[in-house]
């Protein structure tokens, strides 16, 4: 194992969210001496505010492999850290003819997903797979076995600990990078030297390479989230859950011609949900609570307030297809992630020699970061 010395490293990583952590891991695996700078005392950004769902089924054909590679890294790091995780798989609950048509078209046109075991379940199979799904009106569900549920509040710190312990990564929490002029990396604790820098700064678009972000058309997406009280001991969610609105959200379904009829129906029947970008995912935490969200508002700057109407829309839709032993909401929060226009999956830019900006993973950072980092660090080894 190699360590940084005298404020000198081979690779410096800016940002202690999942994108930065994944880059630090990938770089350290090549044998590089790595330092990671995080301006806050611990990660408090999008990476600890999410569902903790590694969600290959939402990725289109070209990114599915990247998602599966990320999943393998998550499983490996979970094994090495002992952190809570569940190979949960997922159910897209189907309750209308329009939803059924989209799922059938997806299965017929997505051999990569079918190969992994994605298939349509009958209502009886849905009832066996999940006690949380309401049986009324269920026509079936898209079962996907590849989804993984981690708890971001425990998994992200555990990953940072693993980097330090097993890979010799120097973690500089509470240290902001204020400028890069290689081999100089200026920080709030003084100047470091590094050969390469990966800038994984999440929502911070102004401090480093603002021109890269300005040219990309990147915006901020604000999402509202809730978490229930702990469910009774021994109760488990099983597969992560979602329903028809999610078919409109993920790129994996975007090619389906049958989506137009489903979109028309939701536009007519659920105008508030559509206007607020509500689609509902349900995951579990290491403490037995259930996480329910979310909504999507896009802007350069968001107000810091949560909308009660949006929370109501999320919970109304949730209670249409699922029920929990304990429904009391214990926590509400919002998260913000950077989002690229035109459905682009990531922003990887090299504004000057030795510097790589990695950003814009949108709602899929937990799903794609490890796979992407293996690609962006490939020339290090
Ligand atoms: C509510 C919500 C739910 C989501 N659900 C899922 C999900 O279930 N599955 C999934 O795959 N994805 C999900 N996502 C998306 C995922 O969380 C993001 O794609 C991912 O967290 C982005 O990671 P990041 O490292 O870019 O950003 P962040 O986690 O925000 O980390 C960036 C870090 O960089 C630091 N930083 C910035 N500038 C500097 C500087 N100059 N010096 C030092 N440090 C700096 C910041 O302090 C911050 O900690 C969700 C996101 C949200 C908000």
Short mmCIF file of C-alpha atoms and ligand atoms in Angstrom, two decimals:
data_model
loop_
_atom_site.label_atom_id
_atom_site.label_comp_id
_atom_site.label_asym_id
_atom_site.label_seq_id
_atom_site.Cartn_x
_atom_site.Cartn_y
_atom_site.Cartn_z
CA UNK A 1 0.00 0.00 0.00
CA UNK A 2 1.28 3.46 -0.88
CA UNK A 3 0.72 6.66 1.05
CA UNK A 4 0.90 10.31 0.16
CA UNK A 5 3.86 12.16 1.71
CA UNK A 6 4.76 15.80 2.16
CA UNK A 7 1.56 17.00 0.55
CA UNK A 8 2.46 15.12 -2.60
CA UNK A 9 0.24 12.62 -4.38
CA UNK A 10 -0.03 11.09 -7.83
CA UNK A 11 -3.75 11.73 -8.00
CA UNK A 12 -5.89 14.33 -6.23
CA UNK A 13 -9.66 13.94 -6.13
CA UNK A 14 -11.95 16.91 -5.41
CA UNK A 15 -15.21 15.89 -3.72
CA UNK A 16 -16.13 13.20 -1.19
CA UNK A 17 -19.47 12.15 -2.72
CA UNK A 18 -19.90 8.88 -4.54
CA UNK A 19 -18.29 10.18 -7.74
CA UNK A 20 -15.15 11.32 -5.90
CA UNK A 21 -14.98 8.18 -3.76
CA UNK A 22 -15.34 5.97 -6.84
CA UNK A 23 -12.52 7.86 -8.57
CA UNK A 24 -10.29 7.61 -5.50
CA UNK A 25 -10.89 3.85 -5.38
CA UNK A 26 -10.28 3.33 -9.10
CA UNK A 27 -7.09 5.44 -9.00
CA UNK A 28 -5.78 3.72 -5.86
CA UNK A 29 -6.34 0.33 -7.51
CA UNK A 30 -3.84 1.30 -10.20
CA UNK A 31 -1.23 1.75 -7.46
CA UNK A 32 -1.39 5.55 -7.49
CA UNK A 33 -0.93 7.56 -4.29
CA UNK A 34 -4.25 9.32 -3.87
CA UNK A 35 -5.47 12.28 -1.82
CA UNK A 36 -9.18 13.14 -1.62
CA UNK A 37 -10.37 16.63 -0.63
CA UNK A 38 -13.88 17.22 0.70
CA UNK A 39 -14.77 20.74 1.76
CA UNK A 40 -17.30 19.62 4.41
CA UNK A 41 -16.37 17.65 7.51
CA UNK A 42 -18.25 14.71 6.06
CA UNK A 43 -20.20 14.12 2.87
CA UNK A 44 -23.61 15.81 3.15
CA UNK A 45 -24.52 16.18 -0.53
CA UNK A 46 -26.61 14.13 -2.93
CA UNK A 47 -24.66 10.98 -2.12
CA UNK A 48 -26.10 10.62 1.38
CA UNK A 49 -29.57 12.00 0.53
CA UNK A 50 -30.59 9.34 -1.97
CA UNK A 51 -32.47 6.03 -1.87
CA UNK A 52 -29.30 3.97 -1.89
CA UNK A 53 -30.59 2.12 -4.90
CA UNK A 54 -28.17 0.72 -7.44
CA UNK A 55 -30.67 0.54 -10.31
CA UNK A 56 -29.40 -1.11 -13.52
CA UNK A 57 -32.97 -1.70 -14.79
CA UNK A 58 -33.32 2.07 -15.37
CA UNK A 59 -30.27 2.24 -17.61
CA UNK A 60 -30.52 1.97 -21.40
CA UNK A 61 -28.62 -0.76 -23.27
CA UNK A 62 -25.37 1.22 -23.63
CA UNK A 63 -25.11 1.95 -19.89
CA UNK A 64 -26.50 -1.30 -18.49
CA UNK A 65 -23.06 -2.99 -18.47
CA UNK A 66 -21.57 0.03 -16.67
CA UNK A 67 -24.31 -0.28 -14.05
CA UNK A 68 -23.67 -4.01 -13.59
CA UNK A 69 -19.93 -3.35 -13.18
CA UNK A 70 -20.75 -0.72 -10.53
CA UNK A 71 -22.98 -3.20 -8.77
CA UNK A 72 -20.09 -5.68 -8.60
CA UNK A 73 -17.88 -3.03 -6.97
CA UNK A 74 -20.65 -2.17 -4.48
CA UNK A 75 -20.97 -5.85 -3.55
CA UNK A 76 -17.22 -6.18 -3.14
CA UNK A 77 -16.93 -3.05 -0.98
CA UNK A 78 -19.99 -4.06 1.07
CA UNK A 79 -18.32 -7.40 1.75
CA UNK A 80 -15.05 -5.72 2.76
CA UNK A 81 -16.68 -3.10 5.00
CA UNK A 82 -19.48 -5.28 6.37
CA UNK A 83 -21.89 -2.46 5.62
CA UNK A 84 -25.64 -3.23 5.43
CA UNK A 85 -26.91 -4.05 1.94
CA UNK A 86 -29.61 -6.17 0.33
CA UNK A 87 -29.57 -7.73 -3.13
CA UNK A 88 -33.21 -6.81 -3.31
CA UNK A 89 -34.07 -6.78 -7.00
CA UNK A 90 -37.00 -4.55 -7.91
CA UNK A 91 -40.67 -4.58 -8.90
CA UNK A 92 -42.34 -2.11 -11.24
CA UNK A 93 -45.95 -2.72 -10.21
CA UNK A 94 -48.28 -2.77 -13.22
CA UNK A 95 -51.87 -1.57 -12.76
CA UNK A 96 -53.16 -0.55 -16.20
CA UNK A 97 -53.23 -1.85 -19.77
CA UNK A 98 -50.95 1.04 -20.80
CA UNK A 99 -48.34 0.10 -18.19
CA UNK A 100 -48.55 -3.55 -19.21
CA UNK A 101 -47.94 -2.62 -22.85
CA UNK A 102 -44.78 -0.66 -21.93
CA UNK A 103 -43.37 -3.46 -19.78
CA UNK A 104 -44.08 -6.06 -22.48
CA UNK A 105 -42.44 -3.87 -25.13
CA UNK A 106 -39.45 -3.25 -22.85
CA UNK A 107 -38.97 -6.99 -22.31
CA UNK A 108 -39.33 -7.76 -26.02
CA UNK A 109 -36.79 -5.08 -27.02
CA UNK A 110 -34.25 -5.31 -24.17
CA UNK A 111 -32.44 -8.65 -24.52
CA UNK A 112 -29.71 -7.51 -22.09
CA UNK A 113 -32.32 -7.13 -19.33
CA UNK A 114 -34.13 -10.35 -20.22
CA UNK A 115 -30.73 -12.12 -20.08
CA UNK A 116 -30.30 -10.96 -16.48
CA UNK A 117 -33.69 -12.46 -15.59
CA UNK A 118 -36.08 -9.53 -15.99
CA UNK A 119 -39.60 -10.82 -16.59
CA UNK A 120 -43.28 -10.09 -16.06
CA UNK A 121 -44.73 -11.57 -12.87
CA UNK A 122 -48.35 -12.64 -12.50
CA UNK A 123 -50.44 -11.04 -9.73
CA UNK A 124 -49.99 -14.21 -7.63
CA UNK A 125 -46.21 -14.01 -8.06
CA UNK A 126 -46.26 -10.33 -7.10
CA UNK A 127 -48.12 -11.19 -3.90
CA UNK A 128 -45.50 -13.83 -3.06
CA UNK A 129 -42.59 -11.46 -3.88
CA UNK A 130 -43.79 -8.52 -1.77
CA UNK A 131 -46.13 -8.14 1.15
CA UNK A 132 -45.92 -4.35 0.68
CA UNK A 133 -47.64 -4.28 -2.72
CA UNK A 134 -51.40 -3.69 -2.50
CA UNK A 135 -53.10 -6.54 -4.38
CA UNK A 136 -56.11 -4.48 -5.57
CA UNK A 137 -55.96 -3.80 -9.32
CA UNK A 138 -52.53 -5.38 -9.82
CA UNK A 139 -52.11 -6.86 -13.30
CA UNK A 140 -48.54 -7.99 -12.69
CA UNK A 141 -45.09 -6.47 -12.22
CA UNK A 142 -41.79 -6.16 -14.02
CA UNK A 143 -39.35 -8.16 -11.88
CA UNK A 144 -35.68 -7.28 -12.19
CA UNK A 145 -33.13 -9.19 -10.09
CA UNK A 146 -30.20 -6.78 -10.47
CA UNK A 147 -31.10 -3.92 -8.10
CA UNK A 148 -29.08 -3.50 -4.93
CA UNK A 149 -30.20 -1.56 -1.84
CA UNK A 150 -27.52 0.08 0.32
CA UNK A 151 -28.10 2.72 2.98
CA UNK A 152 -26.24 5.82 1.76
CA UNK A 153 -25.89 7.24 5.27
CA UNK A 154 -23.80 4.25 6.30
CA UNK A 155 -22.39 3.14 2.95
CA UNK A 156 -20.76 6.45 1.96
CA UNK A 157 -18.77 6.89 5.22
CA UNK A 158 -17.88 3.18 5.16
CA UNK A 159 -16.50 3.55 1.66
CA UNK A 160 -14.36 6.50 2.72
CA UNK A 161 -13.07 4.43 5.65
CA UNK A 162 -12.20 1.55 3.33
CA UNK A 163 -10.25 3.88 1.02
CA UNK A 164 -8.15 5.10 3.92
CA UNK A 165 -7.67 1.74 5.61
CA UNK A 166 -7.10 -0.62 2.72
CA UNK A 167 -5.94 1.67 -0.09
CA UNK A 168 -3.88 4.26 1.77
CA UNK A 169 -5.94 7.15 0.38
CA UNK A 170 -5.30 10.37 2.30
CA UNK A 171 -8.71 11.79 3.26
CA UNK A 172 -8.72 15.54 3.74
CA UNK A 173 -12.22 16.30 5.03
CA UNK A 174 -12.98 19.91 5.87
CA UNK A 175 -10.58 21.03 3.12
CA UNK A 176 -11.79 22.84 0.01
CA UNK A 177 -9.81 22.97 -3.22
CA UNK A 178 -9.61 26.62 -4.23
CA UNK A 179 -7.55 26.41 -7.42
CA UNK A 180 -5.68 24.00 -9.68
CA UNK A 181 -2.47 24.86 -11.49
CA UNK A 182 -0.73 21.53 -11.94
CA UNK A 183 1.35 20.29 -10.36
CA UNK A 184 -0.08 22.69 -7.77
CA UNK A 185 -3.42 22.03 -6.09
CA UNK A 186 -4.38 24.94 -3.84
CA UNK A 187 -6.50 24.11 -0.85
CA UNK A 188 -7.71 25.79 2.32
CA UNK A 189 -4.93 23.91 4.14
CA UNK A 190 -2.21 24.99 1.72
CA UNK A 191 -0.69 23.81 -1.55
CA UNK A 192 -0.43 20.15 -2.54
CA UNK A 193 1.36 18.64 -5.53
CA UNK A 194 -0.30 16.10 -7.82
CA UNK A 195 0.16 14.78 -11.36
CA UNK A 196 -3.53 14.28 -12.07
CA UNK A 197 -6.74 15.74 -10.65
CA UNK A 198 -10.29 14.47 -10.89
CA UNK A 199 -12.82 17.22 -10.13
CA UNK A 200 -15.97 15.54 -8.78
CA UNK A 201 -17.56 18.57 -7.17
CA UNK A 202 -21.26 17.73 -7.55
CA UNK A 203 -23.46 20.84 -7.38
CA UNK A 204 -20.55 23.27 -7.11
CA UNK A 205 -20.21 24.71 -10.62
CA UNK A 206 -18.53 28.04 -9.87
CA UNK A 207 -15.32 27.41 -7.98
CA UNK A 208 -13.38 25.22 -10.42
CA UNK A 209 -13.64 25.29 -14.24
CA UNK A 210 -16.93 27.24 -14.37
CA UNK A 211 -16.58 27.48 -18.16
CA UNK A 212 -16.87 23.69 -18.47
CA UNK A 213 -20.17 23.71 -16.59
CA UNK A 214 -21.49 26.79 -18.39
CA UNK A 215 -20.84 25.17 -21.78
CA UNK A 216 -22.55 21.92 -20.77
CA UNK A 217 -26.00 23.38 -20.07
CA UNK A 218 -25.98 21.67 -16.66
CA UNK A 219 -28.80 22.54 -14.21
CA UNK A 220 -29.73 21.56 -10.70
CA UNK A 221 -32.56 19.15 -10.01
CA UNK A 222 -34.27 19.32 -6.61
CA UNK A 223 -35.92 16.18 -5.23
CA UNK A 224 -38.17 15.77 -2.16
CA UNK A 225 -37.78 12.68 0.00
CA UNK A 226 -39.35 11.12 3.09
CA UNK A 227 -38.52 8.35 5.48
CA UNK A 228 -40.91 6.42 7.74
CA UNK A 229 -40.32 5.40 11.31
CA UNK A 230 -38.64 2.00 11.70
CA UNK A 231 -40.87 -0.86 10.62
CA UNK A 232 -41.50 -3.70 13.11
CA UNK A 233 -38.55 -5.99 13.87
CA UNK A 234 -38.19 -8.68 11.24
CA UNK A 235 -40.33 -6.89 8.63
CA UNK A 236 -38.42 -6.48 5.37
CA UNK A 237 -39.45 -4.58 2.27
CA UNK A 238 -38.04 -7.24 -0.05
CA UNK A 239 -37.72 -5.96 -3.61
CA UNK A 240 -37.41 -2.21 -4.02
CA UNK A 241 -40.72 -0.92 -5.32
CA UNK A 242 -42.00 1.48 -7.94
CA UNK A 243 -44.95 1.65 -10.32
CA UNK A 244 -46.16 3.09 -13.63
CA UNK A 245 -44.86 6.66 -13.24
CA UNK A 246 -41.34 5.25 -13.08
CA UNK A 247 -41.75 3.90 -16.62
CA UNK A 248 -41.85 7.54 -17.76
CA UNK A 249 -38.74 8.45 -15.79
CA UNK A 250 -35.91 6.12 -16.73
CA UNK A 251 -34.07 6.09 -20.07
CA UNK A 252 -34.33 2.29 -20.32
CA UNK A 253 -38.01 2.61 -21.31
CA UNK A 254 -37.66 5.72 -23.50
CA UNK A 255 -37.49 3.78 -26.78
CA UNK A 256 -40.86 2.08 -26.21
CA UNK A 257 -43.50 3.39 -28.66
CA UNK A 258 -46.20 2.33 -26.19
CA UNK A 259 -44.94 4.94 -23.73
CA UNK A 260 -46.88 7.71 -25.55
CA UNK A 261 -50.28 6.31 -24.49
CA UNK A 262 -49.12 5.92 -20.89
CA UNK A 263 -47.78 9.47 -20.85
CA UNK A 264 -51.10 10.79 -22.20
CA UNK A 265 -53.00 8.94 -19.49
CA UNK A 266 -50.80 10.23 -16.65
CA UNK A 267 -50.86 13.78 -18.10
CA UNK A 268 -54.67 13.64 -17.94
CA UNK A 269 -55.07 11.82 -14.61
CA UNK A 270 -52.12 13.07 -12.52
CA UNK A 271 -51.31 16.62 -13.67
CA UNK A 272 -49.65 17.64 -10.37
CA UNK A 273 -47.45 14.55 -10.37
CA UNK A 274 -46.43 15.19 -13.96
CA UNK A 275 -45.74 18.89 -13.39
CA UNK A 276 -43.61 18.14 -10.32
CA UNK A 277 -41.81 15.17 -11.92
CA UNK A 278 -43.12 12.79 -9.27
CA UNK A 279 -42.40 9.12 -9.64
CA UNK A 280 -42.23 6.93 -6.59
CA UNK A 281 -39.38 4.67 -5.52
CA UNK A 282 -39.38 2.78 -2.24
CA UNK A 283 -36.27 1.41 -0.53
CA UNK A 284 -35.26 0.31 2.95
CA UNK A 285 -32.54 1.50 5.34
CA UNK A 286 -30.17 -0.29 7.67
CA UNK A 287 -32.37 0.87 10.59
CA UNK A 288 -35.56 -0.68 9.17
CA UNK A 289 -37.12 2.60 8.02
CA UNK A 290 -38.55 2.90 4.53
CA UNK A 291 -37.46 5.70 2.20
CA UNK A 292 -40.14 7.10 -0.13
CA UNK A 293 -39.66 9.70 -2.85
CA UNK A 294 -39.34 11.64 -5.09
CA UNK A 295 -40.05 14.69 -7.27
CA UNK A 296 -37.96 16.58 -9.85
CA UNK A 297 -37.77 20.36 -10.26
CA UNK A 298 -35.11 21.80 -12.57
CA UNK A 299 -33.51 25.26 -12.17
CA UNK A 300 -30.16 26.99 -11.79
CA UNK A 301 -31.01 27.96 -8.20
CA UNK A 302 -33.65 26.38 -5.96
CA UNK A 303 -35.47 27.76 -2.97
CA UNK A 304 -34.62 25.85 0.22
CA UNK A 305 -38.23 25.04 1.16
CA UNK A 306 -40.09 21.77 0.83
CA UNK A 307 -43.56 21.81 -0.75
CA UNK A 308 -46.31 20.08 1.24
CA UNK A 309 -48.27 19.58 -1.98
CA UNK A 310 -45.38 17.65 -3.53
CA UNK A 311 -45.04 15.43 -0.45
CA UNK A 312 -48.78 14.76 -0.61
CA UNK A 313 -48.56 13.81 -4.28
CA UNK A 314 -45.72 11.39 -3.52
CA UNK A 315 -47.57 9.77 -0.60
CA UNK A 316 -50.90 9.58 -2.49
CA UNK A 317 -49.26 7.75 -5.37
CA UNK A 318 -47.32 5.51 -2.98
CA UNK A 319 -50.43 4.49 -1.07
CA UNK A 320 -52.15 3.59 -4.35
CA UNK A 321 -49.79 0.67 -4.92
CA UNK A 322 -48.13 -0.09 -1.58
CA UNK A 323 -48.84 -0.28 2.14
CA UNK A 324 -46.53 -0.53 5.15
CA UNK A 325 -47.07 -1.77 8.70
CA UNK A 326 -46.03 1.71 9.93
CA UNK A 327 -46.72 4.74 7.75
CA UNK A 328 -45.73 7.58 10.07
CA UNK A 329 -43.18 9.86 8.37
CA UNK A 330 -40.17 10.47 10.61
CA UNK A 331 -38.04 12.63 8.29
CA UNK A 332 -38.43 14.88 5.27
CA UNK A 333 -35.57 16.39 3.30
CA UNK A 334 -34.58 17.34 -0.19
CA UNK A 335 -31.54 16.61 -2.28
CA UNK A 336 -30.12 18.35 -5.31
CA UNK A 337 -28.16 16.77 -8.12
CA UNK A 338 -26.64 18.21 -11.28
CA UNK A 339 -28.55 17.26 -14.39
CA UNK A 340 -27.51 17.51 -18.04
CA UNK A 341 -29.88 18.43 -20.87
CA UNK A 342 -30.95 16.04 -23.64
CA UNK A 343 -30.73 12.97 -21.42
CA UNK A 344 -26.91 12.96 -21.47
CA UNK A 345 -25.66 10.48 -18.85
CA UNK A 346 -22.47 12.22 -17.70
CA UNK A 347 -20.11 15.14 -18.17
CA UNK A 348 -16.49 14.06 -18.57
CA UNK A 349 -14.27 16.97 -19.66
CA UNK A 350 -10.51 17.57 -19.81
CA UNK A 351 -10.18 21.36 -19.53
CA UNK A 352 -6.37 21.19 -19.32
CA UNK A 353 -3.68 18.50 -19.28
CA UNK A 354 -3.91 16.33 -16.20
CA UNK A 355 -7.36 17.55 -15.13
CA UNK A 356 -10.60 15.59 -15.62
CA UNK A 357 -13.98 17.01 -14.59
CA UNK A 358 -16.53 14.27 -13.87
CA UNK A 359 -20.09 15.34 -13.16
CA UNK A 360 -23.69 15.27 -14.35
CA UNK A 361 -24.62 11.71 -13.43
CA UNK A 362 -28.09 12.96 -12.56
CA UNK A 363 -30.22 10.45 -10.71
CA UNK A 364 -27.85 7.57 -11.33
CA UNK A 365 -24.67 8.39 -9.41
CA UNK A 366 -25.03 5.43 -7.04
CA UNK A 367 -25.71 3.21 -10.04
CA UNK A 368 -22.99 4.29 -12.44
CA UNK A 369 -20.08 5.94 -10.57
CA UNK A 370 -17.87 2.90 -10.03
CA UNK A 371 -18.24 1.77 -13.65
CA UNK A 372 -17.61 5.27 -14.98
CA UNK A 373 -14.56 5.77 -12.72
CA UNK A 374 -12.98 2.58 -14.07
CA UNK A 375 -13.28 4.12 -17.55
CA UNK A 376 -12.07 7.65 -16.73
CA UNK A 377 -9.02 6.35 -14.81
CA UNK A 378 -8.13 3.66 -17.39
CA UNK A 379 -5.03 5.55 -18.57
CA UNK A 380 -3.53 5.71 -15.06
CA UNK A 381 -2.57 2.07 -14.74
C1 LIG B 1 -32.96 12.63 -3.45
C2 LIG B 1 -32.03 11.88 -4.37
C3 LIG B 1 -32.26 10.54 -4.64
C4 LIG B 1 -31.39 9.83 -5.46
N1 LIG B 1 -31.51 8.49 -5.58
C5 LIG B 1 -30.57 7.77 -6.25
C6 LIG B 1 -30.58 6.36 -6.26
O1 LIG B 1 -31.35 5.72 -5.55
N2 LIG B 1 -29.70 5.71 -7.06
C7 LIG B 1 -28.77 6.38 -7.80
O2 LIG B 1 -28.03 5.75 -8.52
N3 LIG B 1 -28.65 7.72 -7.70
C8 LIG B 1 -29.52 8.42 -6.97
N4 LIG B 1 -29.43 9.78 -6.88
C9 LIG B 1 -28.34 10.45 -7.59
C10 LIG B 1 -27.03 10.39 -6.82
O3 LIG B 1 -27.25 10.60 -5.45
C11 LIG B 1 -26.08 11.43 -7.42
O4 LIG B 1 -25.90 11.16 -8.80
C12 LIG B 1 -24.71 11.37 -6.75
O5 LIG B 1 -24.83 11.40 -5.36
C13 LIG B 1 -23.83 12.50 -7.21
O6 LIG B 1 -22.60 12.33 -6.56
P1 LIG B 1 -21.52 13.46 -6.52
O7 LIG B 1 -20.32 12.88 -5.89
O8 LIG B 1 -21.38 14.05 -7.90
O9 LIG B 1 -22.17 14.63 -5.68
P2 LIG B 1 -22.20 14.95 -4.10
O10 LIG B 1 -22.62 13.79 -3.32
O11 LIG B 1 -22.99 16.20 -3.96
O12 LIG B 1 -20.68 15.21 -3.76
C14 LIG B 1 -19.94 16.31 -4.27
C15 LIG B 1 -19.01 16.73 -3.16
O13 LIG B 1 -18.03 17.62 -3.66
C16 LIG B 1 -17.70 18.51 -2.59
N5 LIG B 1 -17.03 19.69 -3.17
C17 LIG B 1 -17.53 20.55 -4.10
N6 LIG B 1 -16.61 21.47 -4.41
C18 LIG B 1 -15.51 21.20 -3.68
C19 LIG B 1 -14.22 21.80 -3.55
N7 LIG B 1 -13.87 22.88 -4.30
N8 LIG B 1 -13.32 21.25 -2.70
C20 LIG B 1 -13.64 20.16 -1.96
N9 LIG B 1 -14.86 19.56 -2.02
C21 LIG B 1 -15.77 20.06 -2.88
C22 LIG B 1 -19.06 18.83 -1.98
O14 LIG B 1 -18.92 19.32 -0.66
C23 LIG B 1 -19.73 17.46 -2.04
O15 LIG B 1 -19.59 16.71 -0.84
C24 LIG B 1 -30.29 10.51 -6.08
C25 LIG B 1 -30.07 11.85 -5.80
C26 LIG B 1 -30.92 12.55 -4.95
C27 LIG B 1 -30.64 13.99 -4.65
#
